[in-house]
CSV table of C-alpha atoms in Angstrom, one decimal:
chain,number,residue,atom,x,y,z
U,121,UNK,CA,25.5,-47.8,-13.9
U,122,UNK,CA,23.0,-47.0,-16.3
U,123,UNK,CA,20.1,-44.1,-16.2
U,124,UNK,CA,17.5,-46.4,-14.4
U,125,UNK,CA,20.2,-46.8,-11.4
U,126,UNK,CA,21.1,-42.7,-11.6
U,127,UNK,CA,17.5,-42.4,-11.1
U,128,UNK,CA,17.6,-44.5,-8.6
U,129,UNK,CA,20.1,-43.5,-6.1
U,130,UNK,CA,18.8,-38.9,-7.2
U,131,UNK,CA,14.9,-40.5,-5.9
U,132,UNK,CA,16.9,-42.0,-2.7
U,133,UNK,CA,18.9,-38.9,-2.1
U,134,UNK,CA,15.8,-36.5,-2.3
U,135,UNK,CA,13.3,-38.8,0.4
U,136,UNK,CA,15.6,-42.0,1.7
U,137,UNK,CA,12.3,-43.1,3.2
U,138,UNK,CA,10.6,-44.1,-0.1
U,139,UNK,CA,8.9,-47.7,-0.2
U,140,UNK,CA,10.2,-50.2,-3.0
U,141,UNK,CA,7.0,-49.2,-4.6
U,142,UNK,CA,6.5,-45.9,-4.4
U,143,UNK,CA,11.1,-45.6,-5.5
U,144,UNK,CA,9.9,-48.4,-8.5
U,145,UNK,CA,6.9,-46.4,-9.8
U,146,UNK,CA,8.9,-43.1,-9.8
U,147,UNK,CA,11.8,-45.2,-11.9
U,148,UNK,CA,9.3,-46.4,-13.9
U,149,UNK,CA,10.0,-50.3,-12.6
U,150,UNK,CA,8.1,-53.5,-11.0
U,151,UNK,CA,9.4,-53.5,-7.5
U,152,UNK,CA,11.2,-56.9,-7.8
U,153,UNK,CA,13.6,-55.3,-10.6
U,154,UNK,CA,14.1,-52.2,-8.6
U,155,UNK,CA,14.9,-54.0,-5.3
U,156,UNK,CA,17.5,-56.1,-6.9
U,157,UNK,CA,19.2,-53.0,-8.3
U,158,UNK,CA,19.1,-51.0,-5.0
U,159,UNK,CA,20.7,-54.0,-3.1
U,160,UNK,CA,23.4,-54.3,-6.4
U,161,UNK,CA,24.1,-50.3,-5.9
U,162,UNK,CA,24.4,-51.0,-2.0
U,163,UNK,CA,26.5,-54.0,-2.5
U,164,UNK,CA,29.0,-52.3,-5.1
U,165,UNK,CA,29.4,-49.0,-2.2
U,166,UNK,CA,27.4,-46.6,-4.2
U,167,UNK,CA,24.8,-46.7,-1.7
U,168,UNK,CA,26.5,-46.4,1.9
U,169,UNK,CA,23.4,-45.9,4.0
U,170,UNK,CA,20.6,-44.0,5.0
U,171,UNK,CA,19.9,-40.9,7.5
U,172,UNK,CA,17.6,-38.7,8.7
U,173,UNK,CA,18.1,-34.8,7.8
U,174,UNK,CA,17.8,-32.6,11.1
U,175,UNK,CA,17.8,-29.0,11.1
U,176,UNK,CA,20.5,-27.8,12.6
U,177,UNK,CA,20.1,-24.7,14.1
U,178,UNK,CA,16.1,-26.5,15.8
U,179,UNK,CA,18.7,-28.9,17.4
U,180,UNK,CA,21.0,-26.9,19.0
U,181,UNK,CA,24.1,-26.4,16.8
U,182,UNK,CA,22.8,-23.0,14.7
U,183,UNK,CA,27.0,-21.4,14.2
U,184,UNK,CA,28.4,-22.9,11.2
U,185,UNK,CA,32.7,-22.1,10.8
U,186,UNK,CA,34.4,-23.1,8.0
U,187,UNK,CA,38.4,-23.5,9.7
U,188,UNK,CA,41.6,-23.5,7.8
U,189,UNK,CA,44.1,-25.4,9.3
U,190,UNK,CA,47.9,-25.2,7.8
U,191,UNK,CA,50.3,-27.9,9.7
U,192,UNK,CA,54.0,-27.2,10.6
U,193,UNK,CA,55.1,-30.4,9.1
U,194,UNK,CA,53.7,-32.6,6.4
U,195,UNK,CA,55.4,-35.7,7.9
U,196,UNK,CA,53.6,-38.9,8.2
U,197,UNK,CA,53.2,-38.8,11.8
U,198,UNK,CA,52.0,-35.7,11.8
U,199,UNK,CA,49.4,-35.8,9.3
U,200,UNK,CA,48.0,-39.0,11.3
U,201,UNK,CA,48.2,-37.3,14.4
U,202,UNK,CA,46.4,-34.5,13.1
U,203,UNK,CA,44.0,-36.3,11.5
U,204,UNK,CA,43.1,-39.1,14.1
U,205,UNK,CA,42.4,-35.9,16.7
U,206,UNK,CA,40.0,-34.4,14.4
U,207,UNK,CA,38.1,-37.4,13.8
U,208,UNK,CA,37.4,-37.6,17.2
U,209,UNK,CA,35.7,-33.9,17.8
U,210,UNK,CA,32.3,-34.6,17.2
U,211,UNK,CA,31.6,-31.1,16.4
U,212,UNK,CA,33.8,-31.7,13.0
U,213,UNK,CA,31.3,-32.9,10.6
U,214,UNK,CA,33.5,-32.6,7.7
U,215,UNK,CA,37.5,-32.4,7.4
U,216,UNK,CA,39.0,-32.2,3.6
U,217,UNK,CA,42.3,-32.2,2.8
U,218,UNK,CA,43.4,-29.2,0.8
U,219,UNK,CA,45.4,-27.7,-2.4
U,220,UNK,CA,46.6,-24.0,-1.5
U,221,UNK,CA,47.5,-22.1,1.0
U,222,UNK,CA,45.6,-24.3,3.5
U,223,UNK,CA,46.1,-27.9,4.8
U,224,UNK,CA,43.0,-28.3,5.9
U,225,UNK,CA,39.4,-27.2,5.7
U,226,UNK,CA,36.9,-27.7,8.6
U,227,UNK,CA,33.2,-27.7,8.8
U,228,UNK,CA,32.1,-27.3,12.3
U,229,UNK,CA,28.9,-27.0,14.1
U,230,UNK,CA,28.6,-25.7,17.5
U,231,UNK,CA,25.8,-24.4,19.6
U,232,UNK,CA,27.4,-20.8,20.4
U,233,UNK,CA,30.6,-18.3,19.9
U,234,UNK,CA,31.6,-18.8,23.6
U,235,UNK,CA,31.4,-23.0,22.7
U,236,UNK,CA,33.8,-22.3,19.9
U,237,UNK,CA,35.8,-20.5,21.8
U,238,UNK,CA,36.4,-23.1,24.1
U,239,UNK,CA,36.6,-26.0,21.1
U,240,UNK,CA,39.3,-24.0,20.0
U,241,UNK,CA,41.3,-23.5,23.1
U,242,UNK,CA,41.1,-27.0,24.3
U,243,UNK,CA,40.6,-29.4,22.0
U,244,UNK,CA,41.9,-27.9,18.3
U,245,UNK,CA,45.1,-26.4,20.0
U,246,UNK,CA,45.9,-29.3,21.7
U,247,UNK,CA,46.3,-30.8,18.3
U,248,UNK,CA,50.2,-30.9,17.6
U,249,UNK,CA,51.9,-30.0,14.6
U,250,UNK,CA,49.6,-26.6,13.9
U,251,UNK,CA,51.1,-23.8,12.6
U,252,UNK,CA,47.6,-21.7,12.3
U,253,UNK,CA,44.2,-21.6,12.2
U,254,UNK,CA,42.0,-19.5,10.5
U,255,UNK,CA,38.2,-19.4,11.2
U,256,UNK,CA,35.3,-17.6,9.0
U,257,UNK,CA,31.6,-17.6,10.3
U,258,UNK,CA,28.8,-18.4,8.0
U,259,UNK,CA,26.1,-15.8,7.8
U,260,UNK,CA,23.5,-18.2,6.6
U,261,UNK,CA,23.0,-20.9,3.9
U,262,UNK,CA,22.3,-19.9,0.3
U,263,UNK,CA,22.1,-23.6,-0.9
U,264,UNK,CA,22.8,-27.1,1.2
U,265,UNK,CA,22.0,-30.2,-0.5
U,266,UNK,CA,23.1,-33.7,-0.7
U,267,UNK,CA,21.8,-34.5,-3.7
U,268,UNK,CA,24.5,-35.0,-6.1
U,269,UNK,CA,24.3,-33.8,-10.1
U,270,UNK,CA,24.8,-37.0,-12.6
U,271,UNK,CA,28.2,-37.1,-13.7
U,272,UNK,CA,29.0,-35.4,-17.2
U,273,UNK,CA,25.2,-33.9,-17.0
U,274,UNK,CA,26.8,-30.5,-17.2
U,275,UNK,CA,29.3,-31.5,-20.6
U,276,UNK,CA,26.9,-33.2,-22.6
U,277,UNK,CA,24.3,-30.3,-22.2
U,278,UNK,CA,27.1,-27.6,-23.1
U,279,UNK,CA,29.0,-29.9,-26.0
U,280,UNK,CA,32.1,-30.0,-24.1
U,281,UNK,CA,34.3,-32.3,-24.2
């Protein structure tokens, strides 16, 4: 990847819905270069699709909970187990796998306290293999973005190494 296709894929992540020429003139392209490369970044999995942003709290789903989830065992079956429930709870938009005192850390979405209430009791405890679960409610959002920073942006500007 060079500079043209990091500007590429930072114009895509701020407005997905650009045209081939409106993406080329902001690269500084002709649109039959800049097609190519967005197809190439596509191709290569740098590029794994396109969605709309929605507001979440206009649509319904305005309690965010982060969830720390520590497991009993760390056995094969029970890490699939675990993890093949959670990808099928729709409310889970994110699930990472953890370092510390935590297995697991949720992001969930969910249209109310009582609705969590009864995620939790039906459909996260019937999850086997967890030891505890630990929930913290978000206040509000200070930053979101999905934009991501240019690798090594933040070295070469400081003269680390």
């Amino acid at each position: 990847m060079d500079g043209v296709d990091f500007r590429i894929i930072h114009e895509l992540q701020a407005d997905g819905r650009l045209s081939n020429q409106d993406l080329a003139d902001r690269v500084q392209l002709s649109p039959s270069p800049c097609l190519r490369r967005v197809r190439r970044l596509e191709e290569a999995g740098l590029i794994r699709g396109y969605t709309a942003m929605v507001d979440q709290s206009a649509f319904g789903l305005p309690i965010t909970v982060f969830v720390r989830i520590r497991l009993e065992r760390h056995t094969g079956d029970a890490v699939r187990v675990f993890e093949e429930e959670v990808g099928r709870i729709e409310h889970i938009q994110d699930c990472y796998l953890m370092a510390g005192s935590s297995d697991y850390l949720l992001r969930i979405v969910i249209e109310s306290l009582e609705a969590y209430e009864v995620l939790v009791r039906t459909r996260i405890h019937a999850i086997p293999g967890i030891a505890s679960i630990e929930s913290s409610f978000a206040f509000g959002s200070v930053k979101q973005t999905r934009t991501y920073p240019r690798p090594g942006k933040l070295l070469r500007s400081t003269g680390a190494s």
